[in-house]
Short mmCIF file of C-alpha atoms in Angstrom, two decimals:
data_model
loop_
_atom_site.label_atom_id
_atom_site.label_comp_id
_atom_site.label_asym_id
_atom_site.label_seq_id
_atom_site.Cartn_x
_atom_site.Cartn_y
_atom_site.Cartn_z
CA UNK U 311 67.39 15.70 -29.49
CA UNK U 312 68.76 18.01 -26.77
CA UNK U 313 71.25 19.63 -29.13
CA UNK U 314 68.56 20.02 -31.78
CA UNK U 315 66.33 21.87 -29.33
CA UNK U 316 69.05 24.28 -28.40
CA UNK U 317 69.79 25.01 -32.02
CA UNK U 318 66.16 25.86 -32.76
CA UNK U 319 65.90 28.07 -29.67
CA UNK U 320 69.00 30.09 -30.68
CA UNK U 321 67.66 30.93 -34.12
CA UNK U 322 64.19 31.80 -32.94
CA UNK U 323 65.64 34.41 -30.59
CA UNK U 324 67.70 35.98 -33.38
CA UNK U 325 64.85 36.23 -35.85
CA UNK U 326 62.58 37.88 -33.27
CA UNK U 327 64.98 40.90 -33.01
CA UNK U 328 66.25 41.46 -36.58
CA UNK U 329 63.75 39.86 -39.02
CA UNK U 330 60.04 40.28 -39.67
CA UNK U 331 57.70 37.52 -38.54
CA UNK U 332 57.04 36.42 -42.11
CA UNK U 333 60.67 35.31 -42.44
CA UNK U 334 60.70 32.99 -39.48
CA UNK U 335 59.18 30.10 -41.55
CA UNK U 336 62.11 29.42 -43.93
CA UNK U 337 64.44 28.96 -40.98
CA UNK U 338 62.65 25.80 -39.97
CA UNK U 339 63.91 23.86 -43.01
CA UNK U 340 67.61 23.98 -42.28
CA UNK U 341 66.86 23.38 -38.58
CA UNK U 342 64.95 20.22 -39.43
CA UNK U 343 67.72 19.02 -41.74
CA UNK U 344 70.38 19.53 -39.10
CA UNK U 345 68.20 17.76 -36.54
CA UNK U 346 67.86 14.73 -38.74
CA UNK U 347 71.54 14.58 -39.42
CA UNK U 348 72.31 14.82 -35.76
CA UNK U 349 69.78 12.12 -35.03
CA UNK U 350 71.48 9.69 -37.52
CA UNK U 351 74.86 10.57 -36.18
CA UNK U 352 73.67 9.85 -32.66
CA UNK U 353 72.42 6.39 -33.73
CA UNK U 354 75.65 5.54 -35.51
CA UNK U 355 77.66 6.50 -32.47
CA UNK U 356 75.63 4.35 -30.11
CA UNK U 357 77.65 1.12 -29.65
CA UNK U 358 74.74 -0.84 -28.20
CA UNK U 359 72.50 -0.05 -31.19
CA UNK U 360 75.28 -0.94 -33.62
CA UNK U 361 75.84 -4.31 -31.95
CA UNK U 362 72.12 -5.07 -32.02
CA UNK U 363 71.88 -4.10 -35.69
CA UNK U 364 74.91 -6.25 -36.55
CA UNK U 365 73.51 -9.19 -34.66
CA UNK U 366 70.23 -9.00 -36.55
CA UNK U 367 72.08 -8.87 -39.89
CA UNK U 368 74.27 -11.85 -38.98
CA UNK U 369 71.26 -13.84 -37.82
CA UNK U 370 69.46 -13.15 -41.10
CA UNK U 371 72.54 -14.13 -43.11
CA UNK U 372 72.95 -17.41 -41.22
CA UNK U 373 69.24 -18.20 -41.62
CA UNK U 374 69.33 -17.66 -45.37
CA UNK U 375 72.58 -19.66 -45.75
CA UNK U 376 71.32 -22.61 -43.73
CA UNK U 377 68.09 -22.70 -45.69
CA UNK U 378 70.03 -22.83 -48.95
CA UNK U 379 72.29 -25.65 -47.71
CA UNK U 380 69.60 -27.83 -46.13
CA UNK U 381 66.98 -27.40 -48.81
CA UNK U 382 66.38 -30.51 -50.93
CA UNK U 383 65.01 -30.83 -54.42
CA UNK U 384 61.35 -31.77 -54.32
CA UNK U 385 60.36 -34.91 -56.22
CA UNK U 386 57.96 -32.69 -58.14
CA UNK U 387 60.87 -30.67 -59.56
CA UNK U 388 61.65 -31.96 -63.05
CA UNK U 389 64.97 -31.78 -64.82
CA UNK U 390 65.12 -30.26 -68.26
CA UNK U 391 63.35 -32.50 -70.76
CA UNK U 392 61.61 -34.60 -68.08
CA UNK U 393 58.01 -34.53 -66.96
CA UNK U 394 57.34 -33.35 -63.41
CA UNK U 395 56.35 -35.92 -60.80
CA UNK U 396 53.50 -33.82 -59.39
CA UNK U 397 52.53 -36.07 -56.51
CA UNK U 398 56.09 -36.82 -55.47
CA UNK U 399 55.71 -40.58 -55.66
CA UNK U 400 58.61 -42.75 -56.88
CA UNK U 401 58.30 -43.74 -60.51
CA UNK U 402 58.12 -47.42 -61.37
CA UNK U 403 59.12 -49.14 -64.58
CA UNK U 404 55.83 -49.66 -66.40
CA UNK U 405 57.50 -51.21 -69.46
CA UNK U 406 57.79 -54.58 -67.68
CA UNK U 407 55.83 -56.59 -65.16
CA UNK U 408 57.30 -59.22 -62.86
CA UNK U 409 56.24 -62.84 -63.20
CA UNK U 410 56.96 -65.52 -60.61
CA UNK U 411 56.58 -69.08 -61.74
CA UNK U 412 57.29 -72.53 -60.32
CA UNK U 413 60.94 -72.15 -59.30
CA UNK U 414 61.76 -69.17 -61.50
CA UNK U 415 61.03 -65.48 -62.06
CA UNK U 416 61.22 -63.17 -65.04
CA UNK U 417 60.28 -59.64 -66.13
CA UNK U 418 57.83 -59.67 -69.03
CA UNK U 419 57.28 -56.73 -71.44
CA UNK U 420 54.05 -55.08 -70.41
CA UNK U 421 52.62 -55.05 -73.92
CA UNK U 422 53.11 -58.78 -74.45
CA UNK U 423 50.16 -61.12 -73.93
CA UNK U 424 50.11 -64.63 -72.62
CA UNK U 425 49.76 -67.28 -75.30
CA UNK U 426 48.34 -70.78 -75.02
CA UNK U 427 50.45 -72.09 -77.89
CA UNK U 428 52.80 -74.92 -76.92
CA UNK U 429 55.91 -75.06 -79.07
CA UNK U 430 58.31 -77.29 -77.10
CA UNK U 431 58.21 -80.18 -74.65
CA UNK U 432 58.28 -79.04 -71.04
CA UNK U 433 57.00 -75.54 -71.90
CA UNK U 434 55.32 -73.92 -68.89
CA UNK U 435 55.06 -70.30 -70.06
CA UNK U 436 54.76 -68.37 -73.30
CA UNK U 437 54.17 -64.68 -73.98
CA UNK U 438 54.18 -62.88 -77.30
CA UNK U 439 54.10 -59.32 -78.60
CA UNK U 440 50.65 -57.87 -79.24
CA UNK U 441 51.65 -56.70 -82.71
CA UNK U 442 54.07 -59.39 -83.82
CA UNK U 443 54.02 -63.03 -82.69
CA UNK U 444 57.62 -63.46 -83.87
CA UNK U 445 58.62 -61.48 -80.77
CA UNK U 446 57.97 -63.85 -77.89
CA UNK U 447 59.39 -65.62 -74.87
CA UNK U 448 58.97 -69.07 -73.41
CA UNK U 449 60.15 -70.97 -70.36
CA UNK U 450 60.79 -74.73 -70.35
CA UNK U 451 61.28 -76.97 -67.37
CA UNK U 452 62.27 -80.62 -67.84
CA UNK U 453 63.76 -83.32 -65.63
CA UNK U 454 67.48 -84.05 -65.95
CA UNK U 455 70.13 -86.25 -64.41
CA UNK U 456 72.70 -83.46 -64.62
CA UNK U 457 73.91 -81.80 -61.45
CA UNK U 458 74.84 -78.53 -63.12
CA UNK U 459 74.52 -76.89 -66.53
CA UNK U 460 78.24 -77.46 -67.07
CA UNK U 461 77.54 -81.20 -67.28
CA UNK U 462 76.14 -80.53 -70.75
CA UNK U 463 79.59 -79.42 -71.89
CA UNK U 464 80.33 -75.97 -73.33
CA UNK U 465 77.52 -73.48 -74.09
CA UNK U 466 77.77 -74.46 -77.76
CA UNK U 467 77.63 -78.13 -76.78
CA UNK U 468 74.52 -77.48 -74.72
CA UNK U 469 72.90 -75.66 -77.67
CA UNK U 470 73.44 -78.66 -79.92
CA UNK U 471 71.36 -80.75 -77.50
CA UNK U 472 68.46 -78.31 -77.52
CA UNK U 473 68.68 -77.22 -81.16
CA UNK U 474 64.92 -77.55 -81.48
CA UNK U 475 64.82 -74.10 -79.86
CA UNK U 476 66.24 -72.62 -83.03
CA UNK U 477 63.04 -73.26 -84.95
CA UNK U 478 62.17 -75.36 -87.97
CA UNK U 479 62.35 -74.65 -91.69
CA UNK U 480 59.13 -75.36 -93.53
CA UNK U 481 60.96 -76.34 -96.73
CA UNK U 482 63.02 -79.53 -96.41
CA UNK U 483 64.15 -80.15 -100.00
CA UNK U 484 67.50 -79.45 -101.57
CA UNK U 485 68.21 -76.04 -103.00
CA UNK U 486 70.99 -73.87 -104.32
CA UNK U 487 69.27 -70.67 -103.23
CA UNK U 488 71.06 -67.38 -102.98
CA UNK U 489 71.37 -65.29 -99.86
CA UNK U 490 74.48 -66.77 -98.25
CA UNK U 491 73.24 -70.34 -97.69
CA UNK U 492 75.39 -73.30 -98.53
CA UNK U 493 74.32 -75.61 -101.31
CA UNK U 494 71.48 -77.79 -100.07
CA UNK U 495 71.07 -75.73 -96.90
CA UNK U 496 67.92 -73.73 -96.15
CA UNK U 497 68.73 -72.49 -92.64
CA UNK U 498 71.70 -71.25 -90.66
CA UNK U 499 72.38 -70.47 -87.00
CA UNK U 500 75.28 -68.33 -85.80
CA UNK U 501 76.27 -68.07 -82.15
CA UNK U 502 77.08 -64.40 -81.63
CA UNK U 503 77.94 -64.43 -77.92
CA UNK U 504 78.17 -66.78 -74.95
CA UNK U 505 78.75 -66.27 -71.25
CA UNK U 506 78.76 -68.44 -68.11
CA UNK U 507 77.72 -66.26 -65.18
CA UNK U 508 77.29 -67.55 -61.65
CA UNK U 509 74.35 -65.97 -59.79
CA UNK U 510 73.65 -66.76 -56.13
CA UNK U 511 75.83 -69.88 -56.41
CA UNK U 512 74.07 -71.23 -59.51
CA UNK U 513 75.88 -71.61 -62.83
CA UNK U 514 74.07 -70.27 -65.90
CA UNK U 515 74.67 -70.51 -69.63
CA UNK U 516 73.77 -67.52 -71.80
CA UNK U 517 73.80 -67.63 -75.59
CA UNK U 518 72.96 -65.00 -78.21
CA UNK U 519 72.06 -66.65 -81.51
CA UNK U 520 71.10 -65.29 -84.95
CA UNK U 521 69.16 -67.69 -87.16
CA UNK U 522 68.24 -67.26 -90.81
CA UNK U 523 65.87 -69.35 -92.93
CA UNK U 524 65.24 -69.24 -96.65
CA UNK U 525 61.48 -68.72 -96.14
CA UNK U 526 61.81 -66.07 -93.44
CA UNK U 527 60.41 -62.59 -93.90
CA UNK U 528 62.24 -60.87 -91.05
CA UNK U 529 65.77 -61.29 -92.34
CA UNK U 530 66.45 -63.68 -89.45
CA UNK U 531 65.71 -64.01 -85.77
CA UNK U 532 67.66 -62.96 -82.68
CA UNK U 533 67.38 -65.52 -79.90
CA UNK U 534 68.64 -65.05 -76.36
CA UNK U 535 68.79 -68.35 -74.45
CA UNK U 536 69.40 -68.67 -70.71
CA UNK U 537 69.72 -72.05 -69.01
CA UNK U 538 70.53 -73.48 -65.59
CA UNK U 539 70.13 -76.74 -63.65
CA UNK U 540 68.84 -77.05 -60.09
CA UNK U 541 67.30 -79.85 -58.03
CA UNK U 542 67.19 -82.28 -60.94
CA UNK U 543 65.49 -79.85 -63.30
CA UNK U 544 66.71 -78.10 -66.44
CA UNK U 545 65.39 -74.54 -66.73
CA UNK U 546 65.54 -72.89 -70.13
CA UNK U 547 64.34 -69.41 -71.08
CA UNK U 548 64.25 -68.31 -74.71
CA UNK U 549 63.37 -64.75 -75.76
CA UNK U 550 63.39 -63.78 -79.42
CA UNK U 551 62.54 -61.09 -81.98
CA UNK U 552 62.74 -60.77 -85.74
CA UNK U 553 65.81 -59.07 -87.14
CA UNK U 554 63.85 -56.10 -88.52
CA UNK U 555 62.03 -55.42 -85.26
CA UNK U 556 65.24 -56.05 -83.33
CA UNK U 557 66.71 -52.87 -84.75
CA UNK U 558 63.44 -50.97 -84.41
CA UNK U 559 63.33 -51.19 -80.62
CA UNK U 560 62.57 -54.84 -79.81
CA UNK U 561 66.21 -55.43 -78.81
CA UNK U 562 65.76 -53.59 -75.50
CA UNK U 563 62.74 -55.62 -74.45
CA UNK U 564 64.27 -58.94 -75.45
CA UNK U 565 67.56 -58.26 -73.67
CA UNK U 566 65.96 -57.06 -70.43
CA UNK U 567 63.54 -59.98 -70.30
CA UNK U 568 66.32 -62.52 -70.96
CA UNK U 569 68.69 -61.03 -68.38
CA UNK U 570 65.94 -60.92 -65.74
CA UNK U 571 65.35 -64.67 -65.83
CA UNK U 572 66.59 -66.51 -62.72
CA UNK U 573 65.73 -69.67 -60.80
CA UNK U 574 64.84 -69.71 -57.12
#
């Protein structure tokens, strides 16, 4: 500001001698411009001010960078195509509900209702679809002298001893009907898959079976059978759905329910 003052004083003296008073006003504009330029130059040449300005800029950069790194996605933020979880609470699977029975547990489709119908000896539980009773599950518990499920032989050998699970044909006469049945046969059962998993030290048998009957209206039935032996008891879980509904979405519910079955 000292140099600016001197500059203004020098011009004011010159204009007083050579120029009329009315011309002294325009001289203020270039003086003000030079003063501002000198002021900016003075600030840029001040090392202490430059260091302070640089420190503030660095601090702001670090603050923004750390905020970007440490920020987390809020549970309310939804991915494309998903609904936002407004309250931030963890979502639970509402398609199934857990069921704990006497020595076993299973996940049951939420839209299935409990049924009082008893189909098999030793049945302790039965649920069926609200819209189609052909889609259902049941759990059987019966005493056994076997120590493990493997004492029944192979999975196919075990199935032959509990073949009542495959259902009954209402027509028992002889026939040469079409549709892939042998002469005189009115029902078939095909084992599509077997496995022998060991879970928590207990051996299980798992079988996927497709049955067809001459009087069926679903084109057949898909049955998933899980069995295990523990403490002198044979535990059997059967979950099934008609072939038509199987391919219309019932497959997911049947497979999840069957795979969730386990004994305590």
